[in-house]
PDB file of C-alpha atoms in Angstrom:
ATOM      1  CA  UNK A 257     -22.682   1.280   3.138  1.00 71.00           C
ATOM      2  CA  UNK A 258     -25.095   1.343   0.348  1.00 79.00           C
ATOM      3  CA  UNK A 259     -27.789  -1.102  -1.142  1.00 85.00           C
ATOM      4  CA  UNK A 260     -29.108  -1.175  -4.354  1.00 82.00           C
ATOM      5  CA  UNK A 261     -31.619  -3.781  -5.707  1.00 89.00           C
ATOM      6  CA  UNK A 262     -33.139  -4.604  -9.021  1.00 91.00           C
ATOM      7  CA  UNK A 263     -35.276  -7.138 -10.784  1.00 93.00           C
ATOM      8  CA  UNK A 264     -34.377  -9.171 -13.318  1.00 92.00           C
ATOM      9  CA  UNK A 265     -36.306  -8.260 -16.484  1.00 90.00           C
ATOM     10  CA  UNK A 266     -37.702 -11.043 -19.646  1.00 88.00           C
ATOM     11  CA  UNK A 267     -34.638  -9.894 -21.267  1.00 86.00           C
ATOM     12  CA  UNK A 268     -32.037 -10.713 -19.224  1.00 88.00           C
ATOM     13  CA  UNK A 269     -30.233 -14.001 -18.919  1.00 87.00           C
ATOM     14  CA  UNK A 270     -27.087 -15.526 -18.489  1.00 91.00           C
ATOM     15  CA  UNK A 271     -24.733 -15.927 -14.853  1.00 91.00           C
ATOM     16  CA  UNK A 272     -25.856 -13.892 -11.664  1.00 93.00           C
ATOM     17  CA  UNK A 273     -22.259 -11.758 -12.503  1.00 89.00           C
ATOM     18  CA  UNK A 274     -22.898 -10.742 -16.181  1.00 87.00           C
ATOM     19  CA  UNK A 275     -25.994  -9.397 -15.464  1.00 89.00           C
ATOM     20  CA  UNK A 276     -24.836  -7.419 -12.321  1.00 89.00           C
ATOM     21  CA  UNK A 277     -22.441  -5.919 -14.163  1.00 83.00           C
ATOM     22  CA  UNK A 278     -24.834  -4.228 -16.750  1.00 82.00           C
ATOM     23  CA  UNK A 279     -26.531  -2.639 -14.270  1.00 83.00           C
ATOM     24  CA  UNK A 280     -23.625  -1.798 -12.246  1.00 80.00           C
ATOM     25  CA  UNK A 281     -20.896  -0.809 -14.731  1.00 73.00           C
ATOM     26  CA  UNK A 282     -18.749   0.786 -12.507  1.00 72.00           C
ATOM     27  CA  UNK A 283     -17.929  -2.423 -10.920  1.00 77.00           C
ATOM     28  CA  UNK A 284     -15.235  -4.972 -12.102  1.00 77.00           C
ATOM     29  CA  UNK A 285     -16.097  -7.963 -12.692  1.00 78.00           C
ATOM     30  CA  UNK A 286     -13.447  -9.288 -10.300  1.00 80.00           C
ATOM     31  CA  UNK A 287     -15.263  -6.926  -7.595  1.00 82.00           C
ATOM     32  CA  UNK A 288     -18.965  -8.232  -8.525  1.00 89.00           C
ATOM     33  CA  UNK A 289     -17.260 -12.029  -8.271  1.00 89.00           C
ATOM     34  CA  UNK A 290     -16.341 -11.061  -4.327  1.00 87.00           C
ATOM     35  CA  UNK A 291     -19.270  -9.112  -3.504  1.00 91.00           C
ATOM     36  CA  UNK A 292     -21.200 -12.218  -4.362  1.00 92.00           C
ATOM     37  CA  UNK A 293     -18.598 -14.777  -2.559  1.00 90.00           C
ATOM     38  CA  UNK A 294     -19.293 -12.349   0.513  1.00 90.00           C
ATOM     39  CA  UNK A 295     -22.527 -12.428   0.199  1.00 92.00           C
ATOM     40  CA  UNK A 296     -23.136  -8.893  -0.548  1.00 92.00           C
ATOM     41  CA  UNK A 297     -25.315 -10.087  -3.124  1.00 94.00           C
ATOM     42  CA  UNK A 298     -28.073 -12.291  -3.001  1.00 95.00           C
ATOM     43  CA  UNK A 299     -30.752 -13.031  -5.248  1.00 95.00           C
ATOM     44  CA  UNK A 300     -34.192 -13.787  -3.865  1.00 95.00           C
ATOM     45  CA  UNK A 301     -32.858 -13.416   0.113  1.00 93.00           C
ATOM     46  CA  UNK A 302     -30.292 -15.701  -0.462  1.00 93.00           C
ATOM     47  CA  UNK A 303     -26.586 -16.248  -1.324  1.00 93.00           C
ATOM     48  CA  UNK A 304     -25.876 -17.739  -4.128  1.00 93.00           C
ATOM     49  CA  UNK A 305     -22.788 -18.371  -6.539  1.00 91.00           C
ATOM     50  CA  UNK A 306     -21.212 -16.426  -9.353  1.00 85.00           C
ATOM     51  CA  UNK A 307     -22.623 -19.252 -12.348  1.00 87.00           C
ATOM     52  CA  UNK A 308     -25.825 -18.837 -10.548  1.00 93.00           C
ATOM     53  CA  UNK A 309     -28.216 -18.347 -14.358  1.00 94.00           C
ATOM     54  CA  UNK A 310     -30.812 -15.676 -13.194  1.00 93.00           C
ATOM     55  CA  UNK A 311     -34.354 -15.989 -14.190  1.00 93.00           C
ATOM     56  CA  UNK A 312     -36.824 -13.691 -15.020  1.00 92.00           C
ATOM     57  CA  UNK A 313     -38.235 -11.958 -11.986  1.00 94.00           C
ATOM     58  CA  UNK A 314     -35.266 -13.083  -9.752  1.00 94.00           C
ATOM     59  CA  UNK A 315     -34.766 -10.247  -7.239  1.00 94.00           C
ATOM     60  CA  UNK A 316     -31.290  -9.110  -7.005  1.00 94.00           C
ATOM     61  CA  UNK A 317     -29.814  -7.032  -3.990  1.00 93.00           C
ATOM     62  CA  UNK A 318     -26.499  -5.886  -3.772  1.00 92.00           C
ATOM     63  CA  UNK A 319     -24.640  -4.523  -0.617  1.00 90.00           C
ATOM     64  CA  UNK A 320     -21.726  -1.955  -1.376  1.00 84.00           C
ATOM     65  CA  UNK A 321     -19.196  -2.194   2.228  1.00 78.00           C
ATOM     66  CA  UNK A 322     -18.028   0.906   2.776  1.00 70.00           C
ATOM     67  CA  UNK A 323     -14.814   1.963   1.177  1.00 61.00           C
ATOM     68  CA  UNK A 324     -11.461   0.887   2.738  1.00 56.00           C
ATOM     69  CA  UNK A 325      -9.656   3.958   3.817  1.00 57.00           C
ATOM     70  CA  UNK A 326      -5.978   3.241   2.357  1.00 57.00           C
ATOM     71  CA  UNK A 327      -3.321   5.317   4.093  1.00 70.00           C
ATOM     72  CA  UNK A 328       0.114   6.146   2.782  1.00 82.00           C
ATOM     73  CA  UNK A 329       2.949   5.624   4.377  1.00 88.00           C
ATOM     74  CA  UNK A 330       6.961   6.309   3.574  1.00 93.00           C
ATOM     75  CA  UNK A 331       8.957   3.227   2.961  1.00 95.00           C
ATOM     76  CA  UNK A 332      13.030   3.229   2.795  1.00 96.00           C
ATOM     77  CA  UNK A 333      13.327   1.784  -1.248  1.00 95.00           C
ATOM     78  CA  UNK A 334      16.600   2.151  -3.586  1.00 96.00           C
ATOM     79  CA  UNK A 335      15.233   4.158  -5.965  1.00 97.00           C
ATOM     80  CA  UNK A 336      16.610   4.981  -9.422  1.00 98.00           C
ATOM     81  CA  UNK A 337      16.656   8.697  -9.804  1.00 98.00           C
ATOM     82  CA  UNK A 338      17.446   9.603 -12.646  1.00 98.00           C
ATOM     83  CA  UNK A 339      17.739  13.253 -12.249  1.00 98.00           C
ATOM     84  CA  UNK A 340      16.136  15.811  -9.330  1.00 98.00           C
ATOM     85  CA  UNK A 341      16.051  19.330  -7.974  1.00 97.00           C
ATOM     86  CA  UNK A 342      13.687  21.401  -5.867  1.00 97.00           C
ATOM     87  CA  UNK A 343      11.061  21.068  -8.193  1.00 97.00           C
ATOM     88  CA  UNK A 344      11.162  17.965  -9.779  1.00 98.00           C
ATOM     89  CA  UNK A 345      12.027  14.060  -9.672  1.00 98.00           C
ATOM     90  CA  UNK A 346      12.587  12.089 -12.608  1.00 98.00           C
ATOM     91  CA  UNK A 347      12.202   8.359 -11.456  1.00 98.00           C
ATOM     92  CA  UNK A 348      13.295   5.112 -13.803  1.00 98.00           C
ATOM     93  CA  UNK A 349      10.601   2.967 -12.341  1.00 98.00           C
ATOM     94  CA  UNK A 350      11.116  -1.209 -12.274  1.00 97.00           C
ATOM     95  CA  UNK A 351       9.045  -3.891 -13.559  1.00 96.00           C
ATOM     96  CA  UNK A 352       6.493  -5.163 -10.928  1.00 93.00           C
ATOM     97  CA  UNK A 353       6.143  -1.989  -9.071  1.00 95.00           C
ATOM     98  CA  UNK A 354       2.786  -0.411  -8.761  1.00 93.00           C
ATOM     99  CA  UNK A 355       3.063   3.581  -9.047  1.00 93.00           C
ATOM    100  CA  UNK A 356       0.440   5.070  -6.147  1.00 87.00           C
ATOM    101  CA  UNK A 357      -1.293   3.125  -3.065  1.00 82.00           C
ATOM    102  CA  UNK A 358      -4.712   1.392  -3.724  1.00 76.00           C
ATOM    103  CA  UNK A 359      -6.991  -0.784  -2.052  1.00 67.00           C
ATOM    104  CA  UNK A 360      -4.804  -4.227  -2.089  1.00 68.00           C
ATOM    105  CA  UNK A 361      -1.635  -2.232  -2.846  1.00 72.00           C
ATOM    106  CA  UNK A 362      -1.298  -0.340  -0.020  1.00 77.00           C
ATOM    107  CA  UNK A 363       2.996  -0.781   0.570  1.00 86.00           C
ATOM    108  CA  UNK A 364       5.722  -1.110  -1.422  1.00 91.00           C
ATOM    109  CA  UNK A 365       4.521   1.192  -4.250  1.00 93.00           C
ATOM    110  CA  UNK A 366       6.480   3.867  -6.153  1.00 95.00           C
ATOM    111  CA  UNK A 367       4.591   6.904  -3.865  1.00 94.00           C
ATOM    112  CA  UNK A 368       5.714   4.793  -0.744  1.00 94.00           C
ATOM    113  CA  UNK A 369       8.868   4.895  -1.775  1.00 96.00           C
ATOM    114  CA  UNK A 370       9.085   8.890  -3.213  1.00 96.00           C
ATOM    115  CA  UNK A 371       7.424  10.002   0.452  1.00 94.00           C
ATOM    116  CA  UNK A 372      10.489   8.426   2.383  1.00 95.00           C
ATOM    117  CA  UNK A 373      13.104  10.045   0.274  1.00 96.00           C
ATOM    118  CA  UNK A 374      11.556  13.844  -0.384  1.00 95.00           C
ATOM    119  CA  UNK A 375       8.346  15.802   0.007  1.00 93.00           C
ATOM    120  CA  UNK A 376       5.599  15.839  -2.647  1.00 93.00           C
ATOM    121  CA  UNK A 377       3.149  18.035  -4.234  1.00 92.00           C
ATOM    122  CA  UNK A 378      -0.163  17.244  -2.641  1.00 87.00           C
ATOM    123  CA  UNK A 379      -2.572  19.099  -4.935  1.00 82.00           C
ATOM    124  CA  UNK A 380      -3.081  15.662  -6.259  1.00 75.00           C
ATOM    125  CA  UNK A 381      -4.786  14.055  -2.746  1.00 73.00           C
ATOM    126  CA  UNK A 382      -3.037  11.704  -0.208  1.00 72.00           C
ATOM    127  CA  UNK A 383      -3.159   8.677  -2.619  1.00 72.00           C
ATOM    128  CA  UNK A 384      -1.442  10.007  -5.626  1.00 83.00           C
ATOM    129  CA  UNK A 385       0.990  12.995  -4.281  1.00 89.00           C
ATOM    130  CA  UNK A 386       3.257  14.120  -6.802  1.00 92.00           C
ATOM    131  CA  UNK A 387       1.965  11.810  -9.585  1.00 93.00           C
ATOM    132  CA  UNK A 388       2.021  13.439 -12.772  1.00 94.00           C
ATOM    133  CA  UNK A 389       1.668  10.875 -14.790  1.00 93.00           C
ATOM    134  CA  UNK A 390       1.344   6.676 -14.377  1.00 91.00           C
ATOM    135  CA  UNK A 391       3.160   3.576 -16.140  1.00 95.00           C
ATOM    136  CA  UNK A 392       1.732   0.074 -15.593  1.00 94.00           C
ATOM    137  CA  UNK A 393       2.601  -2.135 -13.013  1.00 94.00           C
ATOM    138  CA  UNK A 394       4.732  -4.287 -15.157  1.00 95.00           C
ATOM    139  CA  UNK A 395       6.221  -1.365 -17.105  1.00 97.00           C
ATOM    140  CA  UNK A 396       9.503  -0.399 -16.687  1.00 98.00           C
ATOM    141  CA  UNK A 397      11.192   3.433 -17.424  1.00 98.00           C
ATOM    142  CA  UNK A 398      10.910   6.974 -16.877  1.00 98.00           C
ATOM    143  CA  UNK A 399       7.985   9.135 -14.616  1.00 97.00           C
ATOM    144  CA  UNK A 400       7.907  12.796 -13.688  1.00 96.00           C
ATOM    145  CA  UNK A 401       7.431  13.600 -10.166  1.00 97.00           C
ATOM    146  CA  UNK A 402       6.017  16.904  -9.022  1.00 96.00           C
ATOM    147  CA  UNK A 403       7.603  17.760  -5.414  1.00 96.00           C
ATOM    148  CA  UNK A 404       5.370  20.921  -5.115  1.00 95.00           C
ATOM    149  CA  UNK A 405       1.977  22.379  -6.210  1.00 94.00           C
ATOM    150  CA  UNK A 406       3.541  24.714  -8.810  1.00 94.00           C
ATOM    151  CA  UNK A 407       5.583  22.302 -10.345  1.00 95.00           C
ATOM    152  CA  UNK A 408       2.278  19.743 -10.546  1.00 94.00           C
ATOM    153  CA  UNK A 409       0.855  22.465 -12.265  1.00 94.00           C
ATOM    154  CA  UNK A 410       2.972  23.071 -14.779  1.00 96.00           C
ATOM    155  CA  UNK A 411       3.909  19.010 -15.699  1.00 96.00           C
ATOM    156  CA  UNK A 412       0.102  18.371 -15.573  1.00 93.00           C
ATOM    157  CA  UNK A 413      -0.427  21.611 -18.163  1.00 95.00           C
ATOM    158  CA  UNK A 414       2.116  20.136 -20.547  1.00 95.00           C
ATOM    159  CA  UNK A 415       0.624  16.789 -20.620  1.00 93.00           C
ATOM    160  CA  UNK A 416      -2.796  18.556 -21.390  1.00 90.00           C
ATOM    161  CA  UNK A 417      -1.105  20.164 -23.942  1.00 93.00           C
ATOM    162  CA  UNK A 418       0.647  17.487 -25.492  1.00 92.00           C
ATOM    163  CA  UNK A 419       4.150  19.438 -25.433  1.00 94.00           C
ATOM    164  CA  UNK A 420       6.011  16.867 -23.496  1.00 94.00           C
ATOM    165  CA  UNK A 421       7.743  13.800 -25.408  1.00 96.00           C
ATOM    166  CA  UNK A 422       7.162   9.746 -23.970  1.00 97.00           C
ATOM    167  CA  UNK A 423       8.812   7.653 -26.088  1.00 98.00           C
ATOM    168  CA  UNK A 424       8.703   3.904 -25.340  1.00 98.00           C
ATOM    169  CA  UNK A 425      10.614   0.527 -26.813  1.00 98.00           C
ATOM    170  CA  UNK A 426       8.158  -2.178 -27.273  1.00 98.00           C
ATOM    171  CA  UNK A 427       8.530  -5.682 -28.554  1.00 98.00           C
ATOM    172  CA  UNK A 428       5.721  -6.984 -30.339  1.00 98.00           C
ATOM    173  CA  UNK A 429       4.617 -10.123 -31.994  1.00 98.00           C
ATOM    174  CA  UNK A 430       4.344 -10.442 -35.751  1.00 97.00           C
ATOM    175  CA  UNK A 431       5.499  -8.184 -38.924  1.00 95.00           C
ATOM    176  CA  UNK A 432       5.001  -4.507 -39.871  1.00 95.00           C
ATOM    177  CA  UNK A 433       4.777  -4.363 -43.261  1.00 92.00           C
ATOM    178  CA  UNK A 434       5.345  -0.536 -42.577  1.00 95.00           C
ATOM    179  CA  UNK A 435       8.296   1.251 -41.507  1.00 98.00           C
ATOM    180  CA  UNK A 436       5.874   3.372 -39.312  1.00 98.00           C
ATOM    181  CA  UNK A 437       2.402   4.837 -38.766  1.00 98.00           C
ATOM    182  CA  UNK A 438      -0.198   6.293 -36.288  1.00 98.00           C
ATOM    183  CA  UNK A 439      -2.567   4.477 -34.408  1.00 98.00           C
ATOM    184  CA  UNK A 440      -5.848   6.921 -34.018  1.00 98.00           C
ATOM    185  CA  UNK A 441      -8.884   5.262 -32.200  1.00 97.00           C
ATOM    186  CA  UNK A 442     -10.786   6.537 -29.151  1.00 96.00           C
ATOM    187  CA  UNK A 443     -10.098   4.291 -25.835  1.00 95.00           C
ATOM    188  CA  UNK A 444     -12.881   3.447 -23.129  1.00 92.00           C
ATOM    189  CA  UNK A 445     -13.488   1.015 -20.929  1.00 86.00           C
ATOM    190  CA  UNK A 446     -14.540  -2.515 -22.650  1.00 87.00           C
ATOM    191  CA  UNK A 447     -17.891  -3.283 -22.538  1.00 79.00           C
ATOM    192  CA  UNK A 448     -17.110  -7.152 -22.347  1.00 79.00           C
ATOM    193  CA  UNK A 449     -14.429  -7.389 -19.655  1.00 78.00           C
ATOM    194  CA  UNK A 450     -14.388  -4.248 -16.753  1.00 70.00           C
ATOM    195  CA  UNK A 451     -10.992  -4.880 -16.337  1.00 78.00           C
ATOM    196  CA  UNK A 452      -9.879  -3.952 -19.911  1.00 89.00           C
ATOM    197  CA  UNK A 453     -10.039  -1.270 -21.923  1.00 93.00           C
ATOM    198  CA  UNK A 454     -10.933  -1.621 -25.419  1.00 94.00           C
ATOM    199  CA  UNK A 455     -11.169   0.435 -28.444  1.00 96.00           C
ATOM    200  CA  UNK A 456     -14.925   1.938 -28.535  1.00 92.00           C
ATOM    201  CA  UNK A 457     -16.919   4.215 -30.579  1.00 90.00           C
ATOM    202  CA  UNK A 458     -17.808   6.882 -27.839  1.00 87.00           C
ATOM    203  CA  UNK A 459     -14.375   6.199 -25.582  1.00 90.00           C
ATOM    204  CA  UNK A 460     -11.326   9.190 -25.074  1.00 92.00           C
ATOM    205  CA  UNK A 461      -9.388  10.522 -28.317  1.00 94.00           C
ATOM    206  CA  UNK A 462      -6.089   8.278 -27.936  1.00 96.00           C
ATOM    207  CA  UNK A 463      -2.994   8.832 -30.828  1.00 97.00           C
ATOM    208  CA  UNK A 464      -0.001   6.688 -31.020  1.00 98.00           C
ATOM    209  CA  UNK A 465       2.891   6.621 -33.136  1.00 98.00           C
ATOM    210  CA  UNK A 466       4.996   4.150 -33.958  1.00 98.00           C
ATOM    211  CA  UNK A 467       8.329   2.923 -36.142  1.00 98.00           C
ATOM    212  CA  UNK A 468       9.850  -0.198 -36.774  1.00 98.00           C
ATOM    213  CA  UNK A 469      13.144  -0.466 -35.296  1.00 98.00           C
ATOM    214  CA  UNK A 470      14.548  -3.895 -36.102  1.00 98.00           C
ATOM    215  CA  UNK A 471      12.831  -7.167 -37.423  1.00 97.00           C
ATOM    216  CA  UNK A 472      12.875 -10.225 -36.220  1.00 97.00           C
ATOM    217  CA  UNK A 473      11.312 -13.871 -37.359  1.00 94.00           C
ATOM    218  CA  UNK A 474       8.052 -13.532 -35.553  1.00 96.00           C
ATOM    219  CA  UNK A 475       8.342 -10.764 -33.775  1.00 98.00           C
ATOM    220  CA  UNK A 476       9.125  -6.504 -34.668  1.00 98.00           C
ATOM    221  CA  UNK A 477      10.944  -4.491 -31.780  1.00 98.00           C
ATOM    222  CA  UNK A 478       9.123  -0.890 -32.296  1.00 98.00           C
ATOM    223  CA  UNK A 479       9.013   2.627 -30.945  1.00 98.00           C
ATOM    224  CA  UNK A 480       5.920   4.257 -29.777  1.00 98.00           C
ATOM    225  CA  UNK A 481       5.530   7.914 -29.313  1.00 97.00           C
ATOM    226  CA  UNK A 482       2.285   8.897 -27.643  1.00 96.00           C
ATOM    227  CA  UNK A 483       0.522  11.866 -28.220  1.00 94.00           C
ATOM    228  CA  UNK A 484      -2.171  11.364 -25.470  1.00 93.00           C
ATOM    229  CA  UNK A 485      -2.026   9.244 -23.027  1.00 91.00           C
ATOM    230  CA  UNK A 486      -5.056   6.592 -21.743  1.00 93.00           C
ATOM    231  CA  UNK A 487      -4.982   3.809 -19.730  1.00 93.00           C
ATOM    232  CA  UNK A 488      -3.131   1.111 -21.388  1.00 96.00           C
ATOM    233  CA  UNK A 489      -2.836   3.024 -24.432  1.00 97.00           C
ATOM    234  CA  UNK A 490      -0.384   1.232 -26.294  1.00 98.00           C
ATOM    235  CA  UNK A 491      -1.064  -2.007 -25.219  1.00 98.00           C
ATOM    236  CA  UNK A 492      -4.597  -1.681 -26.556  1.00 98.00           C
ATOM    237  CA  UNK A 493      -3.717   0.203 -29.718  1.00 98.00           C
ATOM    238  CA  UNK A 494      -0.985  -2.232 -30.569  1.00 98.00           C
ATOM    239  CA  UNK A 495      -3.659  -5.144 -29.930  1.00 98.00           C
ATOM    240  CA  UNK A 496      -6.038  -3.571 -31.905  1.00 98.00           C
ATOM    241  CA  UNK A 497      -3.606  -3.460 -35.317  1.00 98.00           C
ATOM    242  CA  UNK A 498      -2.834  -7.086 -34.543  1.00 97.00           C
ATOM    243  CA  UNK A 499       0.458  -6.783 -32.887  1.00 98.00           C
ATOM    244  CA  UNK A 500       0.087  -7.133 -29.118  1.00 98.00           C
ATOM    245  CA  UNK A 501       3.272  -6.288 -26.895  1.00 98.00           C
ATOM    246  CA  UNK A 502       4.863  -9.310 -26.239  1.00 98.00           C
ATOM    247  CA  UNK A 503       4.492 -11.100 -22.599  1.00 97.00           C
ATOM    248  CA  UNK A 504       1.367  -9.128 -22.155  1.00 97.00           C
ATOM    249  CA  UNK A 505      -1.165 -11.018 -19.781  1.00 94.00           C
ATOM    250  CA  UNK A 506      -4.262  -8.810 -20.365  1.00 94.00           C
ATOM    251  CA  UNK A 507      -3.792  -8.218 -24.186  1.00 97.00           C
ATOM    252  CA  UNK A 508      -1.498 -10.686 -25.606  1.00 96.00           C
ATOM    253  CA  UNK A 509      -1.887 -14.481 -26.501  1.00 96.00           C
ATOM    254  CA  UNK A 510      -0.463 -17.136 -24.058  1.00 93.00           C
ATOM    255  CA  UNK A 511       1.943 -18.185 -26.621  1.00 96.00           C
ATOM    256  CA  UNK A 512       4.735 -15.401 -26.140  1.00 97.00           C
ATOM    257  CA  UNK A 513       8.013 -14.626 -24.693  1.00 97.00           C
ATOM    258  CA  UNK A 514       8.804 -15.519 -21.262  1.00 95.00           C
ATOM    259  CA  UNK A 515       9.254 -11.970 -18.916  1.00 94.00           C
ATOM    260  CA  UNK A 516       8.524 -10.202 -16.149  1.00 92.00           C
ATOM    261  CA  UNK A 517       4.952  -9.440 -17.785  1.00 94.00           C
ATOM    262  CA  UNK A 518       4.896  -7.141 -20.904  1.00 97.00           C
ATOM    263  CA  UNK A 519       8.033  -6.107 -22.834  1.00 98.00           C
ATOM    264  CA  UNK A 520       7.018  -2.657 -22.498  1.00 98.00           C
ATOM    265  CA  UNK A 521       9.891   0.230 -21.424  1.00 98.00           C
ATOM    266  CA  UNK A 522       9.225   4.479 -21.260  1.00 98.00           C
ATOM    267  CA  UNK A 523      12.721   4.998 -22.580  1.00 98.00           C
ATOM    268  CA  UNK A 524      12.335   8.829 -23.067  1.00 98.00           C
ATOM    269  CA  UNK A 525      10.827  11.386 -21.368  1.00 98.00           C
ATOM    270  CA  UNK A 526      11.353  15.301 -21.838  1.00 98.00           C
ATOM    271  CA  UNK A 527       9.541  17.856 -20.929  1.00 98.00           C
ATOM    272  CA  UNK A 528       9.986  21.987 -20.157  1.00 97.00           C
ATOM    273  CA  UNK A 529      11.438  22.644 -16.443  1.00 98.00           C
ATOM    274  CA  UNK A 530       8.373  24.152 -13.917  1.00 96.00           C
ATOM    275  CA  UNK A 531      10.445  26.811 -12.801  1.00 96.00           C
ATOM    276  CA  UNK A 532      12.998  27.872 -15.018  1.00 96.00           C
ATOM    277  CA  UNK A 533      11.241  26.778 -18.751  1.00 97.00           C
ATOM    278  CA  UNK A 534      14.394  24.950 -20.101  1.00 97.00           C
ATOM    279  CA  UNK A 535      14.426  21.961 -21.791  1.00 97.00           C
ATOM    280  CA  UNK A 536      15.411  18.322 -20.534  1.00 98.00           C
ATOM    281  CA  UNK A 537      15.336  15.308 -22.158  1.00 98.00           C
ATOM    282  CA  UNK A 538      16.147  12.347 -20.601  1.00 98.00           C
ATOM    283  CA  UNK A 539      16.528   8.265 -21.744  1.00 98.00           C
ATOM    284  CA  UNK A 540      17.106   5.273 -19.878  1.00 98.00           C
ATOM    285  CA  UNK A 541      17.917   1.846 -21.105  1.00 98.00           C
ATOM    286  CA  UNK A 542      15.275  -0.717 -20.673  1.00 98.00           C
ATOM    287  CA  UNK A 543      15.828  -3.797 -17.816  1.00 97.00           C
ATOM    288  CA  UNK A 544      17.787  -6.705 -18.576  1.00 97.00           C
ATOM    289  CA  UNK A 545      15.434  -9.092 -19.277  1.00 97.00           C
ATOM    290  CA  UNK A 546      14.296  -7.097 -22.107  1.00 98.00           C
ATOM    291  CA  UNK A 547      17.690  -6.686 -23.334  1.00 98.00           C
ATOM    292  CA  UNK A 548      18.627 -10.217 -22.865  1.00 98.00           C
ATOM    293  CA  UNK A 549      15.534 -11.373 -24.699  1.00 98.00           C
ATOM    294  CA  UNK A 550      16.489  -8.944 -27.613  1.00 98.00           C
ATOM    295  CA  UNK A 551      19.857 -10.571 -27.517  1.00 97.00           C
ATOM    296  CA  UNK A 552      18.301 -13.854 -27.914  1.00 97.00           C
ATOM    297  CA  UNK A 553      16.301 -12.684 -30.978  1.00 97.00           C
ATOM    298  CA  UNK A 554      19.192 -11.514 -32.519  1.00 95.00           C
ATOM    299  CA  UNK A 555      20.769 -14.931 -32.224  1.00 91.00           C
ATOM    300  CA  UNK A 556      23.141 -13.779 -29.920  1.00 78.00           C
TER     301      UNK A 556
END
């Protein structure tokens, strides 16, 4: 457990959660809001509420509980394997699956799944074994699994240096009026909202590429190439040139196509085998709803 306090200074204002969060940036909002709702934080000795407006000299102690241990265990799933060996999986991963075990996620994640059907590489910790690489929760399509340390190795080296190709299919609102481009603006985590990331001056070099694939009345189906790979990459670069993914609830206006969350698929994936150094390539349609809703656009 550990217990930090501060005191609010003449240029400070606003609600009790704002201004923990500048001083404690590595806390979510959304974690600040239960701390305070468990009275982890109080402000002069007592609990309070999250619109509580702080005043100058208000003392403000916060309470950090211990961390929840999360343990992994294997779960029998239908997995879509897409290809595997003794080195490597190659997994076509549904909408509304999480990829690795966290604290409120603990079951019926990708890992869960991946433990029950073959061992992983564990150079990567008990939480994330075998994870090369992540998709969102609501994005659908192709991962690389590692199933030993040599293999992890080797996928993790490639994505380092960018020799691996992830192509997605994304269906975005508005019009292109280019056929394609490159999206080049560093990625960090937004100053404004913890739980987003945003495009900021000192955040991580983050390139994507993209090309219109077909048009339709308001909206552009697209492919995106990436040549690094952040958290929420596309979705924020996409944003950022004023075409958010459509059906995206973090990024995207309310006013969009009805899904299963963002219509958002990892259609390609290749990379150089750990072991033997040959090629594979490998592309998977995306779900139907993302079809269907194509199909619809089309006037189907």
């Amino acid at each position: 457990m550990e217990q930090f306090s501060f005191v609010v200074s003449d240029q400070e204002s606003g609600r009790l959660d704002k201004v923990v969060t500048n001083h404690y940036p590595d806390l979510t909002r959304s974690k600040i809001q239960n701390l305070i709702k468990q009275e982890q934080i109080l402000v002069n000795q007592a609990p309070t509420t999250n619109r509580y407006k702080v005043s100058e000299n208000d003392v403000i102690d916060v309470t950090l509980p211990d961390p929840v241990e999360v343990s992994v265990k294997p779960e029998k799933m239908n997995l879509d394997i897409v290809f595997e060996d003794d080195d490597v999986i190659v997994v076509n991963k549904p909408q509304d699956m999480v990829v690795h075990p966290a604290p409120g996620h603990e079951n019926g994640t990708l890992v869960n799944g991946l433990l029950d059907h073959a061992p992983l590489a564990t150079v990567n910790g008990e939480l994330r074994p075998g994870i090369v690489h992540r998709i969102d929760k609501d994005t659908s399509g192709l991962l690389m699994v590692a199933k030993n340390d040599q293999a992890m190795l080797s996928l993790s080296a490639q994505l380092k240096a960018k020799t691996n190709q992830r192509k997605y299919l994304a269906i975005v609102h508005g019009n292109f009026k280019e056929e394609a481009g490159t999206i080049n603006a560093p990625i960090g985590r937004s100053k404004k909202d913890r739980k987003k990331m945003a495009i900021v001056e000192d955040g991580r070099p983050a390139v994507t590429h993209f090309k219109v694939l077909e048009r339709f009345t308001d909206y552009t189906l697209i492919e995106c190439e990436l040549e690094t790979g952040r958290t929420h990459q596309i979705r924020v670069h996409l944003k950022y040139i004023g075409h958010p993914v459509a059906g995206d609830p973090l990024y995207g206006p309310r006013n969009t196509l009805k899904g299963n969350g963002q219509f958002l698929h990892a259609k390609l994936l290749g990379f150089k085998h750990p072991r033997t150094g040959e090629e594979l390539v490998f592309e998977v349609d995306p779900p139907q709803i993302f079809q269907d809703t194509l199909s619809k656009l089309r006037g189907i």
